[in-house]
C-alpha positions as CSV (number, residue, x, y, z in Angstrom):
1,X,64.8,99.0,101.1
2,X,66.1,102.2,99.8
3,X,68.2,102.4,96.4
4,X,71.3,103.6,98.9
5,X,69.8,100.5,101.4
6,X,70.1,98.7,97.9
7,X,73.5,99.5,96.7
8,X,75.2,99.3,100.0
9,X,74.2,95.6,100.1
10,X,75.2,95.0,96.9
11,X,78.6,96.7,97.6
12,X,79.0,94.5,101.0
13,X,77.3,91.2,100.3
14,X,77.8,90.1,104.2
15,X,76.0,92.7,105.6
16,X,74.3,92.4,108.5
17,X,70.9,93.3,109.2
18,X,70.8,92.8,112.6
19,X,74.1,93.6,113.1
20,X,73.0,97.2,111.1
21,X,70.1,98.2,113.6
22,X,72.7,97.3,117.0
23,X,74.7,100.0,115.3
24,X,72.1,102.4,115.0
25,X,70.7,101.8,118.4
26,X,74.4,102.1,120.0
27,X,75.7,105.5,118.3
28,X,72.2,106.4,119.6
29,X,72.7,106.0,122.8
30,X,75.4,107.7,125.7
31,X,78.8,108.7,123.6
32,X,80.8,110.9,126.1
33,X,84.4,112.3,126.3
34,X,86.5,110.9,128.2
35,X,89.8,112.6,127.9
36,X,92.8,113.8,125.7
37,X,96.0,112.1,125.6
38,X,99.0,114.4,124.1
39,X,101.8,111.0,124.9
40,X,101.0,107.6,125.7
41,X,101.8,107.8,129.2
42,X,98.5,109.5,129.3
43,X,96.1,107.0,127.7
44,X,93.6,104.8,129.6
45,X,93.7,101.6,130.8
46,X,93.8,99.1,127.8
47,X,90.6,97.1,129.4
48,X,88.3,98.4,125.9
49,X,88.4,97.6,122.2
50,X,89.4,101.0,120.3
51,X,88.3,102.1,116.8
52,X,91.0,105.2,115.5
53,X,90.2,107.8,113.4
54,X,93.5,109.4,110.8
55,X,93.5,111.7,108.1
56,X,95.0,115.2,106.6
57,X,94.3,117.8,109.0
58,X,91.4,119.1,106.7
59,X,89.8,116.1,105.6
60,X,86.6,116.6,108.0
61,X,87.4,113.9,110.2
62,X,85.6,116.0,113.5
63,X,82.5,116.4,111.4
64,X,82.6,112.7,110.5
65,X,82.8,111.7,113.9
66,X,80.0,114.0,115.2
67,X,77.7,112.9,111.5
68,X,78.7,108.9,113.1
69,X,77.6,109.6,116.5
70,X,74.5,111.7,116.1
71,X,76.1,114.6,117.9
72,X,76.6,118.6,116.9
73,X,79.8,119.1,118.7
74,X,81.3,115.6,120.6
75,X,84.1,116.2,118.0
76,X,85.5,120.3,118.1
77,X,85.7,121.1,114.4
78,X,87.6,124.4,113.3
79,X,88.5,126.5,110.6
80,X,92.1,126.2,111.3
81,X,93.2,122.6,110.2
82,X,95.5,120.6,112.6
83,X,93.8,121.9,115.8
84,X,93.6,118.5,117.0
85,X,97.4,117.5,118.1
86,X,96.1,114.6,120.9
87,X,94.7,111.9,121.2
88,X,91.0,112.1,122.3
89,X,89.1,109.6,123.7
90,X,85.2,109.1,123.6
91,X,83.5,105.8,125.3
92,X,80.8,104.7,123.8
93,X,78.1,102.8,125.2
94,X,76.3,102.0,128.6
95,X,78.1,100.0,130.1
96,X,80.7,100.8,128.3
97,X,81.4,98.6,125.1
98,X,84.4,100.6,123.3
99,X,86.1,104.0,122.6
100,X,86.5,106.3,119.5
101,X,90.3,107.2,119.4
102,X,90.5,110.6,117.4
103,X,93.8,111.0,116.2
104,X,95.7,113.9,115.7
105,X,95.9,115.2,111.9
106,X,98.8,114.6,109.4
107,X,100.3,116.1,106.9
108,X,99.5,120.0,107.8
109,X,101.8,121.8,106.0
110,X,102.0,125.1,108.0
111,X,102.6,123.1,111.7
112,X,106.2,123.4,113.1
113,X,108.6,121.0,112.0
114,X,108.6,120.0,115.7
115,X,105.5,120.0,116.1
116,X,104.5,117.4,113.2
117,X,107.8,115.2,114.4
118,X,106.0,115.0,117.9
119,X,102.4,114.0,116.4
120,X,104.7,111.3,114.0
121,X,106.1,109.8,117.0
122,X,102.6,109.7,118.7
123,X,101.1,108.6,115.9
124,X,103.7,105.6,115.4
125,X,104.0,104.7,118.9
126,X,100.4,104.4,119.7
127,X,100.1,102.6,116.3
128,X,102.5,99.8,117.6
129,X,101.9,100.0,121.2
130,X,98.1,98.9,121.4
131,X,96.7,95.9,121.4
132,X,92.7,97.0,122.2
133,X,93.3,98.7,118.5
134,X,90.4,96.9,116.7
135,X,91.0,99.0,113.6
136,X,91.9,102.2,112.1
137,X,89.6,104.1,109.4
138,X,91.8,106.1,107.2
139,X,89.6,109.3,105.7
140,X,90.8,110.2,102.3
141,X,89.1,113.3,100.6
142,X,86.9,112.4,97.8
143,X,87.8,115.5,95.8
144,X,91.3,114.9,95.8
145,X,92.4,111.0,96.3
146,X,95.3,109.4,97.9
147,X,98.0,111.7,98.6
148,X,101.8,110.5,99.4
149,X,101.2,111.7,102.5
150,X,98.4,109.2,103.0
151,X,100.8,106.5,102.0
152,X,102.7,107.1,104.3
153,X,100.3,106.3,106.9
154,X,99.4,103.4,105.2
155,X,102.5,102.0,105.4
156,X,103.1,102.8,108.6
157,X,100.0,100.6,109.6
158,X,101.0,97.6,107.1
159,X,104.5,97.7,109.2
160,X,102.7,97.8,112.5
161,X,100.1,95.6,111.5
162,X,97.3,97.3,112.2
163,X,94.1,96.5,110.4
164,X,92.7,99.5,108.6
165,X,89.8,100.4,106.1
166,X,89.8,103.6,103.9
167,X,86.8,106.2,104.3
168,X,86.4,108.3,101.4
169,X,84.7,112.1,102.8
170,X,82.7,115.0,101.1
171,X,81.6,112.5,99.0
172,X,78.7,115.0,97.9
173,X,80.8,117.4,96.9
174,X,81.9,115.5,93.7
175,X,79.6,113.9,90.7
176,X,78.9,110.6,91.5
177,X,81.2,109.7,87.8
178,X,83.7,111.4,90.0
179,X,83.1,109.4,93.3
180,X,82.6,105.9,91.5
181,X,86.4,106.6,89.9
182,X,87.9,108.1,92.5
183,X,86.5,105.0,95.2
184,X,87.8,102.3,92.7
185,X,91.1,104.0,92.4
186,X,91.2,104.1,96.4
187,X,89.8,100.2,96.9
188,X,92.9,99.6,94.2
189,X,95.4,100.8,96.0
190,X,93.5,98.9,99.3
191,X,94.8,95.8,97.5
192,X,98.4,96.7,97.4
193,X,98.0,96.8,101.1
194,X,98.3,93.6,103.9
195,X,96.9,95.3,106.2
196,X,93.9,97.0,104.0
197,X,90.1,96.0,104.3
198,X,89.3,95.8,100.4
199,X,85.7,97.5,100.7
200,X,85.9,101.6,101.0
201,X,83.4,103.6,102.1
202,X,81.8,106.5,101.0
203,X,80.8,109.5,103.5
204,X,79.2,112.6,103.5
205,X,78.5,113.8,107.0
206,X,76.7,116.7,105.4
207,X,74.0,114.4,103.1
208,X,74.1,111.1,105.7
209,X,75.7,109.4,102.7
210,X,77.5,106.5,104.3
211,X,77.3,107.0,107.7
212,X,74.8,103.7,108.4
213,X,77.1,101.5,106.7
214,X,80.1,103.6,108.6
215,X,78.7,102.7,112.2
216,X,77.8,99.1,111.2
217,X,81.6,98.9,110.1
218,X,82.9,100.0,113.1
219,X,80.5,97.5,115.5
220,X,81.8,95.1,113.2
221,X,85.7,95.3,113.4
222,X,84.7,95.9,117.4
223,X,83.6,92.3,117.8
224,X,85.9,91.0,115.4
């Protein structure tokens, strides 16, 4: 076992081996798009758990997803933050077993006022309105923390209910002195939250850092 192996045990004590390598072996496998949602009138049938992805416009939630699922581009990423304003769909698995639900960014500062009060409502109703919605893994940017803005979404999932878990990115980008404060800080403010999973984890989808433990997190809340 690795020193990462290592340290991720000792940061989750139940993890599961077995459990790990099915995750592995699954975001191996067939990931596909299914479709793009931009109102809820428009999202599938609610026959499949759901795992949802939120954060900042330019947190590097697309380059997470594509780092989780082994894949270049299953996730568009761009230089212009807040590209994504639907909700896209991916299925994962053969026969199907769930879906990545990629959210549309918040908090992007230069979108129309009308445009952010549309992805709010969107947001908010498909928060409350969906009960496949296993979890929702909140990405917070290692270099700068928990913003009010992320609050706000937190919030918004303690009034709906919906189980979350926080996801530190660009983890490499900082010293590790810098990561180890800044993902206590974050797993502080988890505990102010009902609706919070205590643990947060750290990603890089540049380095790999994380991104095992990541997909064994996500099967997990799937058969939970």
């Amino acid at each position: 076992m690795s020193d990462n192996e290592n340290l991720d045990h000792e940061r989750d004590p139940g993890a599961d081996p077995e459990r790990a390598e099915r995750a592995r072996k699954l975001f191996s496998g067939p990931i596909a798009f299914l479709k793009s949602a931009p109102a809820l009138e428009h999202l599938p049938p609610p026959s499949m758990p759901e795992i949802a992805f939120a954060g900042r416009s330019n947190v590097g939630k697309s380059s997470l997803l594509n780092a989780l699922t082994n894949r270049n581009n299953l996730a568009r990423t761009s230089v212009t933050p807040g590209r994504t304003q639907e909700l896209n769909y991916f299925d994962v698995g053969e026969p199907l077993i769930f879906r990545l639900v990629d959210m549309p960014g918040y908090g992007f500062a230069k979108a129309p006022k009308d445009v952010v009060k549309k992805w709010r409502f969107l947001i908010n109703d498909y928060l409350r309105g969906r009960a496949v919605l296993k979890r929702t893994l909140v990405l917070i940017d290692s270099r700068h923390g928990i913003k009010d803005v992320d609050r706000d979404v937190l919030e918004m999932l303690d009034i709906a209910a919906v189980s979350y878990r926080m996801v530190l990115t660009k983890a490499d980008k900082i010293k590790a002195t810098e990561l180890e404060a800044v993902q206590a800080a974050t797993e502080a403010e988890a505990r102010k939250h009902p609706a919070a999973h205590p643990q947060v984890i750290a990603t890089s989808s540049e380095k790999g850092m994380g991104i095992a433990e990541l997909r064994t997190a996500v099967l997990e809340a799937v058969e939970s």
